[in-house]
PDB file of C-alpha atoms in Angstrom:
ATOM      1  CA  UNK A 808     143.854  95.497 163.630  1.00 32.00           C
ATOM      2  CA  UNK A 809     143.167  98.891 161.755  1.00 36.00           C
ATOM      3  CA  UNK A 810     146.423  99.744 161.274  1.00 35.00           C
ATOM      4  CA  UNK A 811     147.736 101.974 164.030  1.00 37.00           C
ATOM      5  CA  UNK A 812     151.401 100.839 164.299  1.00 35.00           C
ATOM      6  CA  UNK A 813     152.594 102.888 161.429  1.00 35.00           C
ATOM      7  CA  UNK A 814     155.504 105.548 162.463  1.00 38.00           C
ATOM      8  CA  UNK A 815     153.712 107.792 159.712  1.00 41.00           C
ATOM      9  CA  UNK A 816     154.863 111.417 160.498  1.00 43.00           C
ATOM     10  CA  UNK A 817     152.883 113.888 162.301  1.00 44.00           C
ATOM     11  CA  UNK A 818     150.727 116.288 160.343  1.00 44.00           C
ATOM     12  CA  UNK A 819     152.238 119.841 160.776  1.00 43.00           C
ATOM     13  CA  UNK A 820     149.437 121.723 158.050  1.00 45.00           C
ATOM     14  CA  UNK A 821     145.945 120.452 157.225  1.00 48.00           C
ATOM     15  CA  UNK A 822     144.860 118.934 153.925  1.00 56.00           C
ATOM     16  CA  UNK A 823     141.108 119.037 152.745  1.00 65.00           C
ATOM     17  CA  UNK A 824     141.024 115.200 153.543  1.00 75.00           C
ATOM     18  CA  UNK A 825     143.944 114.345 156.175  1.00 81.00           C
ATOM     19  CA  UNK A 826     143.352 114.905 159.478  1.00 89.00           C
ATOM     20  CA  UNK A 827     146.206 117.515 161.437  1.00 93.00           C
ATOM     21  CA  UNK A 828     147.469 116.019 164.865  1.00 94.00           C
ATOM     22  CA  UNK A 829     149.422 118.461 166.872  1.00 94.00           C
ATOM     23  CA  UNK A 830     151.295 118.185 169.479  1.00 93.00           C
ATOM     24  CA  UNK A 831     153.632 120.845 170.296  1.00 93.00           C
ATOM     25  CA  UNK A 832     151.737 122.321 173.482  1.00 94.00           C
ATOM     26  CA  UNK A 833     152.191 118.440 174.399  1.00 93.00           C
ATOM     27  CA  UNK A 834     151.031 116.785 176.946  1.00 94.00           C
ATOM     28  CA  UNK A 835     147.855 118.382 175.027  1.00 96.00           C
ATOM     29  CA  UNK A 836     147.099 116.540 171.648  1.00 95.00           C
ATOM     30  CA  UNK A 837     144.956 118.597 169.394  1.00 96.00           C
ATOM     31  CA  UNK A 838     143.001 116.454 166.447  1.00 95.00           C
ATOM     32  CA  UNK A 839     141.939 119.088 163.723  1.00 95.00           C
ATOM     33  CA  UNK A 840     139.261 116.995 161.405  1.00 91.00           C
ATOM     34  CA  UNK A 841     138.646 117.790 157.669  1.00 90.00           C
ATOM     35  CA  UNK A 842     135.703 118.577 155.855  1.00 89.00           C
ATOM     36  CA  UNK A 843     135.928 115.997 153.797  1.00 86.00           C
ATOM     37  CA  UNK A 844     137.587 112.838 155.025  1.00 83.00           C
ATOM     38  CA  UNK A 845     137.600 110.960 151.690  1.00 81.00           C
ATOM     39  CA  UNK A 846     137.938 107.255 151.670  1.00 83.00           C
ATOM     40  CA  UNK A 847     136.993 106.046 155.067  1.00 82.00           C
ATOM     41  CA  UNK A 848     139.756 103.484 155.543  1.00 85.00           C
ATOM     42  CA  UNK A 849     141.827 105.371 154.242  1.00 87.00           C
ATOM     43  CA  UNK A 850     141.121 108.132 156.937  1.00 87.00           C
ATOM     44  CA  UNK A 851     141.063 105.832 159.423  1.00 87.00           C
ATOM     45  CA  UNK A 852     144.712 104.530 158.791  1.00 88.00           C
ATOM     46  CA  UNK A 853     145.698 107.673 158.660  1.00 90.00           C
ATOM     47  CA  UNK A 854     144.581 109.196 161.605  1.00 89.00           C
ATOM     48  CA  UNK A 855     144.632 106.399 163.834  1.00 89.00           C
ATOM     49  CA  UNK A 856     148.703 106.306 162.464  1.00 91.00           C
ATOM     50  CA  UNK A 857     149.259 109.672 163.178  1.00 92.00           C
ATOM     51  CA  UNK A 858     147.524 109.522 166.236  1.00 90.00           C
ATOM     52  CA  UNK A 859     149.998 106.618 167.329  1.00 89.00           C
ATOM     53  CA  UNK A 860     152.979 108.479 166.188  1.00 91.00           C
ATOM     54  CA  UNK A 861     152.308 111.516 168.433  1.00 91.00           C
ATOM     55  CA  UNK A 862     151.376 109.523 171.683  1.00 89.00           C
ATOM     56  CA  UNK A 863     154.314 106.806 170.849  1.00 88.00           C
ATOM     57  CA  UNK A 864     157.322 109.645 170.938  1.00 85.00           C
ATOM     58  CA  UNK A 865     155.805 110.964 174.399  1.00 82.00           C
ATOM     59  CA  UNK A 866     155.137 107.602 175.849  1.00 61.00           C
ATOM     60  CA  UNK A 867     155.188 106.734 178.672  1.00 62.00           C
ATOM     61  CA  UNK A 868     153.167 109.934 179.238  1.00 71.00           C
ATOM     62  CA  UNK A 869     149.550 111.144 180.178  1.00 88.00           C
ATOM     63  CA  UNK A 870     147.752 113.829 177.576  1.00 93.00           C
ATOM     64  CA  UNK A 871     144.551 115.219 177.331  1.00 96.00           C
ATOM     65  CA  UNK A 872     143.064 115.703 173.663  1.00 95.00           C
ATOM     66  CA  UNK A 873     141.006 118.381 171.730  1.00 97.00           C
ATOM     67  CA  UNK A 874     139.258 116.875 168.959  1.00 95.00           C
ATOM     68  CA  UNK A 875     137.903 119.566 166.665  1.00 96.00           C
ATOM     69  CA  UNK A 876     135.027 118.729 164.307  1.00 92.00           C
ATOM     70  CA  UNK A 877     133.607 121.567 163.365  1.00 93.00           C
ATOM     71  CA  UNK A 878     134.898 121.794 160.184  1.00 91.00           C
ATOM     72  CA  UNK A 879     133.254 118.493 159.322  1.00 88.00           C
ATOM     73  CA  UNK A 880     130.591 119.065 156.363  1.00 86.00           C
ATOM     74  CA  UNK A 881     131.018 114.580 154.990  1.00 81.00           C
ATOM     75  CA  UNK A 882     129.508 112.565 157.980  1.00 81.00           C
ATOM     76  CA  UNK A 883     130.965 109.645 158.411  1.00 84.00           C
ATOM     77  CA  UNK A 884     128.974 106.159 157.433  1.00 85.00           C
ATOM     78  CA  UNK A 885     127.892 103.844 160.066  1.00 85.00           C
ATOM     79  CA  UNK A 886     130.985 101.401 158.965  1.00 89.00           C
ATOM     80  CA  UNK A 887     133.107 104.435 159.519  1.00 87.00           C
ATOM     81  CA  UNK A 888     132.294 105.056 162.625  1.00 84.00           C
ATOM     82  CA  UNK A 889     132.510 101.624 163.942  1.00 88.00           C
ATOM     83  CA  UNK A 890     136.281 101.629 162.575  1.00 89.00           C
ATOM     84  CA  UNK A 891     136.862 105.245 164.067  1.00 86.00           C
ATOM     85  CA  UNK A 892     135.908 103.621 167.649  1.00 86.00           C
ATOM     86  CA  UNK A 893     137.648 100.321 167.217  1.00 89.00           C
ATOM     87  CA  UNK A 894     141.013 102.197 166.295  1.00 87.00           C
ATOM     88  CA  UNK A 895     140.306 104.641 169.024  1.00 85.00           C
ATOM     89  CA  UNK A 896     140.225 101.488 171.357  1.00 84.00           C
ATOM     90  CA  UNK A 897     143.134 100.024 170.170  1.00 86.00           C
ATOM     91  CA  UNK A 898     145.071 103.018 170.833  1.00 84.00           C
ATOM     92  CA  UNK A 899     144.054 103.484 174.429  1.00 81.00           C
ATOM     93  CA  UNK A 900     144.915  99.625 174.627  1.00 83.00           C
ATOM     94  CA  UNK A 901     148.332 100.457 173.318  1.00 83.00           C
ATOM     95  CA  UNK A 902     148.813 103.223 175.688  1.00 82.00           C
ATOM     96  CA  UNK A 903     147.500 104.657 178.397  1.00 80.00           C
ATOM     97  CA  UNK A 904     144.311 106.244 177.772  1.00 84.00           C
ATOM     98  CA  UNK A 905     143.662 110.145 177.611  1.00 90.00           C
ATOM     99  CA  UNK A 906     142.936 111.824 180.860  1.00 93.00           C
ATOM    100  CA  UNK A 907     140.227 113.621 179.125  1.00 94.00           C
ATOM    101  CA  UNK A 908     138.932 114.401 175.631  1.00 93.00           C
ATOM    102  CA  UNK A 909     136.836 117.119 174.734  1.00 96.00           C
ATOM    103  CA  UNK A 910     134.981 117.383 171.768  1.00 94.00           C
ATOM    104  CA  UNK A 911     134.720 120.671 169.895  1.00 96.00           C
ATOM    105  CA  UNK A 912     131.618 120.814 166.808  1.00 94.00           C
ATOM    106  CA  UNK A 913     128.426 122.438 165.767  1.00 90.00           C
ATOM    107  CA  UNK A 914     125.216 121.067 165.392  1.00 86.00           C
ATOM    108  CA  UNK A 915     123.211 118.553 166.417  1.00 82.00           C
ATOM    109  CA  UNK A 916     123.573 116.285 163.813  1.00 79.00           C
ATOM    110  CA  UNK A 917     127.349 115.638 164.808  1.00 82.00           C
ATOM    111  CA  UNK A 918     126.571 115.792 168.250  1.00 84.00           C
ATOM    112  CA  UNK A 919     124.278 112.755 167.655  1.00 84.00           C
ATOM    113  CA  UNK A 920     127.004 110.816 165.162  1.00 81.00           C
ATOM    114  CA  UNK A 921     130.147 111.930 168.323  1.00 81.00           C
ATOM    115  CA  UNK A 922     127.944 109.888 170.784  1.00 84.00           C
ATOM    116  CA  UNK A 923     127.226 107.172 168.411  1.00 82.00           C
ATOM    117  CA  UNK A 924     130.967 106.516 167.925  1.00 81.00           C
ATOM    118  CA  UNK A 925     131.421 107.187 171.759  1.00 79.00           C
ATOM    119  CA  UNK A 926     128.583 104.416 172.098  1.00 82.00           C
ATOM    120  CA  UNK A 927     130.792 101.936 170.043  1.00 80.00           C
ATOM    121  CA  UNK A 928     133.767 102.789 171.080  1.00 79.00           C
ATOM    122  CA  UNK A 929     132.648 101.790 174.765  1.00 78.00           C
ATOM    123  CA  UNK A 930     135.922 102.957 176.476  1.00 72.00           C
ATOM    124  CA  UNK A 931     134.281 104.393 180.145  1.00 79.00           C
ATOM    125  CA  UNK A 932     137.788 104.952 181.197  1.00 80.00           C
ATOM    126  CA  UNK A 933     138.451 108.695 180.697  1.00 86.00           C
ATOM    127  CA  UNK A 934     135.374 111.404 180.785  1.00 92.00           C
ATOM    128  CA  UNK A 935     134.432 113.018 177.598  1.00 91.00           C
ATOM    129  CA  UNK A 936     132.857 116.478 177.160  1.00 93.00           C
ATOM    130  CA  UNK A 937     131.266 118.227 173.807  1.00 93.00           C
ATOM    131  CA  UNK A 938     131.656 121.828 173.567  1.00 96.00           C
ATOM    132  CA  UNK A 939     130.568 124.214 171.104  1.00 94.00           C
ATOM    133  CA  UNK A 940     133.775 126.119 171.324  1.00 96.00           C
ATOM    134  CA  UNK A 941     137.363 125.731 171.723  1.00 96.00           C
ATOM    135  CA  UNK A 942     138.072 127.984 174.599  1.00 97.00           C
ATOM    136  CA  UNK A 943     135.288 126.554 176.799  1.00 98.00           C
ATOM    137  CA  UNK A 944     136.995 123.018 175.861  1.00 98.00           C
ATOM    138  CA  UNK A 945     140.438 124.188 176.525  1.00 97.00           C
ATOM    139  CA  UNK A 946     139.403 125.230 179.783  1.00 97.00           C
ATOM    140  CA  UNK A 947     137.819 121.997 180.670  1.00 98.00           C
ATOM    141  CA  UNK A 948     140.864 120.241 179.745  1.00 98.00           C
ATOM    142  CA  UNK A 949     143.038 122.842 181.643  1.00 97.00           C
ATOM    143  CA  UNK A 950     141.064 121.717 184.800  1.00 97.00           C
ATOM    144  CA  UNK A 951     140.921 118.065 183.829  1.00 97.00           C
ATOM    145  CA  UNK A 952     144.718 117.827 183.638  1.00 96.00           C
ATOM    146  CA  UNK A 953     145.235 120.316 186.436  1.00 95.00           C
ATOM    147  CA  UNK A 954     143.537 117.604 188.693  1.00 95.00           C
ATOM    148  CA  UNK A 955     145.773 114.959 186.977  1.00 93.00           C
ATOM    149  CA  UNK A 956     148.841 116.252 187.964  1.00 93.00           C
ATOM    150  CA  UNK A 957     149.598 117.144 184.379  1.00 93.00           C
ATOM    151  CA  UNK A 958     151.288 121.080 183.342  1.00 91.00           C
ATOM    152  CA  UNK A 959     149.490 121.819 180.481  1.00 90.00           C
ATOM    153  CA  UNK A 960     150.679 124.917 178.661  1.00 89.00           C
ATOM    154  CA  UNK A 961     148.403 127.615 177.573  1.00 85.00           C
ATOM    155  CA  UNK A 962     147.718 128.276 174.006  1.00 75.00           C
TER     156      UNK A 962
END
C-alpha cells in the first residue's frame, strides 16, 4: 500500500511542490498539481493522503474531480507514474470511484504521460476527459454529474 490512510489535512494554499486538494464547492474535488513535485514518493504520499482525507469526510458520497496539470513543468518518471496509478486505484477501491474526472493541461507531451498513467492505472469504471481549459472541463463535469444525480455548485 502507498500510503493513503493518512488523515493528513487538506491543502487550503499551494506550495511549489505539494499538491492543493479542494473541496469546498464539494461534491466537486479540484486537484491543483505543482510545477515541481519534488521527491516522487514523497508526492505520492502526499497527494494520495490528501486525496483520502477530502473524499473520507464526505463519504459515503459521489464527486466528480478536476485535476489541473497545467502548471506541471517536472514530468513525472515512469516509476512515478506507476505509483500515481496504483494509489489512484487504491483510492477508488477504498471508496466509491469518481463519477467523472477531467483532466485540465497543455501540451502534448503531458497529454501522452496523462494516458500513460490512465493506461496503468486501468480503472474503466468512470469516463475520463482531457481538456485544454478549465471552463470547457467544468462544463463537462457539470453535465457528467448533472446526469448522476449529483448538485454541483458553480464556481
Amino acid at each position: 500500500m502507498i500510503g493513503v490512510r493518512s488523515a493528513e489535512p487538506v491543502t487550503k494554499t499551494p506550495t511549489e511542490r505539494a499538491p492543493l486538494v479542494d473541496a469546498a464547492r464539494w461534491p466537486l474535488l479540484r486537484v491543483v498539481y505543482p510545477p515541481d513535485y519534488g521527491d516522487g514518493d514523497a508526492f505520492v504520499r502526499s497527494l494520495g493522503a490528501k486525496l483520502h482525507a477530502a473524499v473520507a469526510r464526505r463519504a459515503p458520497g459521489r464527486f466528480v474531480v478536476l485535476a489541473d496539470l497545467r502548471r506541471v513543468e517536472r514530468r513525472p518518471t515512469a516509476g512515478d507514474r506507476k505509483k500515481i496509478a496504483e494509489m489512484l486505484n487504491e483510492l477508488a477501491d477504498a471508496f466509491a470511484p469518481p463519477v467523472a474526472e477531467a483532466l485540465v493541461l497543455r501540451g502534448e507531451l503531458m497529454r501522452l504521460i496523462v494516458q500513460g498513467v490512465t493506461f496503468l492505472q486501468g480503472d474503466k469504471r468512470y469516463p475520463r476527459r482531457i481538456f485544454t481549459s478549465p471552463e470547457e472541463a467544468e462544463a463537462w463535469l457539470h453535465e457528467r454529474a448533472r446526469e448522476a444525480g449529483l448538485d454541483l455548485p458553480r464556481g
